[in-house]
Short mmCIF file of C-alpha atoms in Angstrom, two decimals:
data_model
loop_
_atom_site.label_atom_id
_atom_site.label_comp_id
_atom_site.label_asym_id
_atom_site.label_seq_id
_atom_site.Cartn_x
_atom_site.Cartn_y
_atom_site.Cartn_z
CA MET A 1 -52.36 -42.18 62.61
CA PHE A 2 -51.37 -41.61 59.07
CA LYS A 3 -53.58 -37.96 59.03
CA LEU A 4 -51.53 -36.53 61.79
CA PHE A 5 -48.12 -37.45 60.42
CA LEU A 6 -49.22 -35.82 57.21
CA ILE A 7 -50.34 -32.90 58.93
CA LEU A 8 -47.49 -32.79 61.05
CA SER A 9 -44.92 -32.91 57.84
CA VAL A 10 -47.03 -30.39 56.18
CA PHE A 11 -46.76 -28.10 59.00
CA ALA A 12 -43.11 -28.85 59.65
CA ALA A 13 -42.28 -28.24 56.03
CA SER A 14 -43.58 -24.67 56.15
CA GLU A 15 -41.45 -23.39 58.55
CA ALA A 16 -38.34 -23.26 56.44
CA LYS A 17 -39.17 -23.61 52.61
CA ALA A 18 -38.51 -27.13 51.18
CA THR A 19 -35.63 -27.76 49.19
CA GLY A 20 -35.19 -30.56 46.60
CA CYS A 21 -38.27 -29.22 44.72
CA ASN A 22 -39.88 -27.57 41.68
CA GLU A 23 -40.66 -23.93 42.56
CA THR A 24 -41.58 -22.87 39.20
CA MET A 25 -43.57 -25.67 37.46
CA LEU A 26 -46.77 -24.65 39.49
CA SER A 27 -48.14 -20.79 40.63
CA ILE A 28 -50.63 -19.87 42.39
CA SER A 29 -52.67 -17.18 41.11
CA ASP A 30 -55.61 -16.77 43.62
CA TRP A 31 -56.79 -17.98 46.97
CA SER A 32 -59.51 -17.87 49.25
CA ALA A 33 -59.88 -18.88 53.05
CA GLY A 34 -62.61 -18.98 54.97
CA GLN A 35 -63.97 -20.72 58.16
CA ALA A 36 -65.31 -23.97 58.32
CA GLY A 37 -66.17 -24.68 62.13
CA GLU A 38 -63.77 -23.89 65.00
CA GLU A 39 -60.65 -26.30 63.80
CA HIS A 40 -60.58 -25.82 60.35
CA VAL A 41 -60.39 -23.52 57.79
CA GLU A 42 -61.46 -24.09 54.10
CA PHE A 43 -59.45 -23.11 51.11
CA THR A 44 -59.91 -22.51 47.66
CA LEU A 45 -56.84 -21.98 45.74
CA ASN A 46 -56.67 -21.33 41.52
CA VAL A 47 -53.47 -23.47 40.63
CA GLN A 48 -51.74 -22.07 37.37
CA SER A 49 -49.39 -25.14 35.52
CA HIS A 50 -45.97 -23.72 33.76
CA ALA A 51 -45.82 -27.47 32.89
CA LYS A 52 -45.21 -28.43 29.23
CA LYS A 53 -46.91 -31.81 29.28
CA GLN A 54 -50.81 -32.34 31.37
CA ILE A 55 -50.68 -33.53 34.63
CA ARG A 56 -51.83 -35.99 35.88
CA MET A 57 -51.13 -37.18 39.66
CA LEU A 58 -48.62 -34.61 41.80
CA LYS A 59 -46.80 -34.45 45.06
CA ALA A 60 -47.36 -30.52 45.88
CA VAL A 61 -47.56 -28.44 48.64
CA ALA A 62 -48.60 -24.30 48.35
CA TYR A 63 -47.07 -22.29 51.02
CA PHE A 64 -48.22 -19.32 52.95
CA TYR A 65 -46.36 -16.27 54.33
CA ASP A 66 -47.32 -12.56 55.99
CA ALA A 67 -45.88 -9.29 54.33
CA LEU A 68 -43.20 -9.87 56.73
CA ASP A 69 -42.30 -13.67 55.39
CA VAL A 70 -43.45 -15.20 58.75
CA PRO A 71 -44.62 -18.90 57.57
CA LEU A 72 -48.18 -18.95 57.87
CA GLY A 73 -48.84 -22.61 56.77
CA ALA A 74 -48.94 -25.36 53.78
CA ILE A 75 -51.39 -27.07 52.05
CA PRO A 76 -51.18 -30.18 49.83
CA ILE A 77 -52.28 -29.33 46.07
CA GLY A 78 -53.73 -32.65 44.22
CA PRO A 79 -52.41 -35.94 44.78
CA ASP A 80 -54.80 -36.61 42.00
CA ALA A 81 -54.80 -33.02 40.21
CA THR A 82 -55.51 -33.23 36.60
CA ILE A 83 -54.21 -30.02 35.08
CA PRO A 84 -53.62 -28.98 31.62
CA ALA A 85 -50.35 -27.85 29.81
CA VAL A 86 -49.86 -24.43 30.93
CA GLY A 87 -53.43 -24.82 32.05
CA ARG A 88 -55.30 -24.06 35.32
CA TYR A 89 -56.58 -26.44 38.45
CA ASN A 90 -58.77 -25.74 41.43
CA GLU A 91 -58.44 -26.94 44.35
CA HIS A 92 -61.27 -27.05 46.82
CA LEU A 93 -60.55 -28.57 50.80
CA THR A 94 -60.79 -28.17 54.37
CA TRP A 95 -58.08 -28.41 56.40
CA PRO A 96 -57.30 -28.50 60.32
CA ALA A 97 -56.65 -24.77 60.85
CA ASN A 98 -53.53 -23.90 63.71
CA VAL A 99 -52.92 -20.78 65.00
CA HIS A 100 -50.77 -19.15 62.01
CA LEU A 101 -53.31 -20.69 59.16
CA LYS A 102 -56.17 -19.02 61.07
CA ARG A 103 -54.62 -15.89 60.27
CA LEU A 104 -54.96 -15.89 56.89
CA LEU A 105 -58.77 -15.67 57.70
CA HIS A 106 -58.08 -11.85 59.00
CA LEU A 107 -55.26 -10.69 56.69
CA ARG A 108 -55.58 -8.88 53.93
CA LYS A 109 -54.55 -10.66 50.66
CA GLN A 110 -52.20 -8.21 49.44
CA ASP A 111 -50.32 -8.84 52.66
CA VAL A 112 -50.33 -12.49 52.12
CA LYS A 113 -47.57 -14.32 49.89
CA THR A 114 -47.48 -17.46 48.75
CA ALA A 115 -44.95 -20.27 47.14
CA THR A 116 -45.44 -23.83 45.20
CA CYS A 117 -43.15 -26.86 45.62
CA VAL A 118 -43.73 -29.86 43.31
CA LYS A 119 -41.81 -32.88 44.70
CA ALA A 120 -42.72 -35.14 41.46
CA VAL A 121 -45.51 -35.16 38.76
CA LEU A 122 -46.98 -38.33 36.63
CA TYR A 123 -47.57 -36.71 33.71
CA GLU A 124 -50.36 -38.19 31.44
CA ASP A 125 -48.02 -39.82 29.17
CA GLY A 126 -46.78 -41.57 31.72
CA SER A 127 -43.36 -39.93 32.08
CA LYS A 128 -42.77 -38.79 35.70
CA GLU A 129 -39.95 -36.27 37.68
CA SER A 130 -38.61 -36.04 41.02
CA PHE A 131 -37.34 -32.95 42.49
#
């Protein structure tokens, strides 16, 4: 039940870019998508941190849009990602596919835009931030 709620909330959020988040702390420097069975898409995200401290845990989402700004979907980043200060992190996950996310399998990379939304972060020093 929780997984269904998570899936629905992430895709609902992809319809409109979230408010109340930090959109500059993380960026997607590269990504790939591949078919993982009939109902899943396998993602690899290369995430660049712009934070000045090492991240120990975060609540964040990566958004995908086509060249016409049509939302394609969103997938979570982390939550237990350790990301060095101003460093890189690779995320690899398999996610349930819908018709919009499946478009990522066929679109040219140059026709896809990404964005990120960080809602909360726990730094290695124990300090927290919420947005």
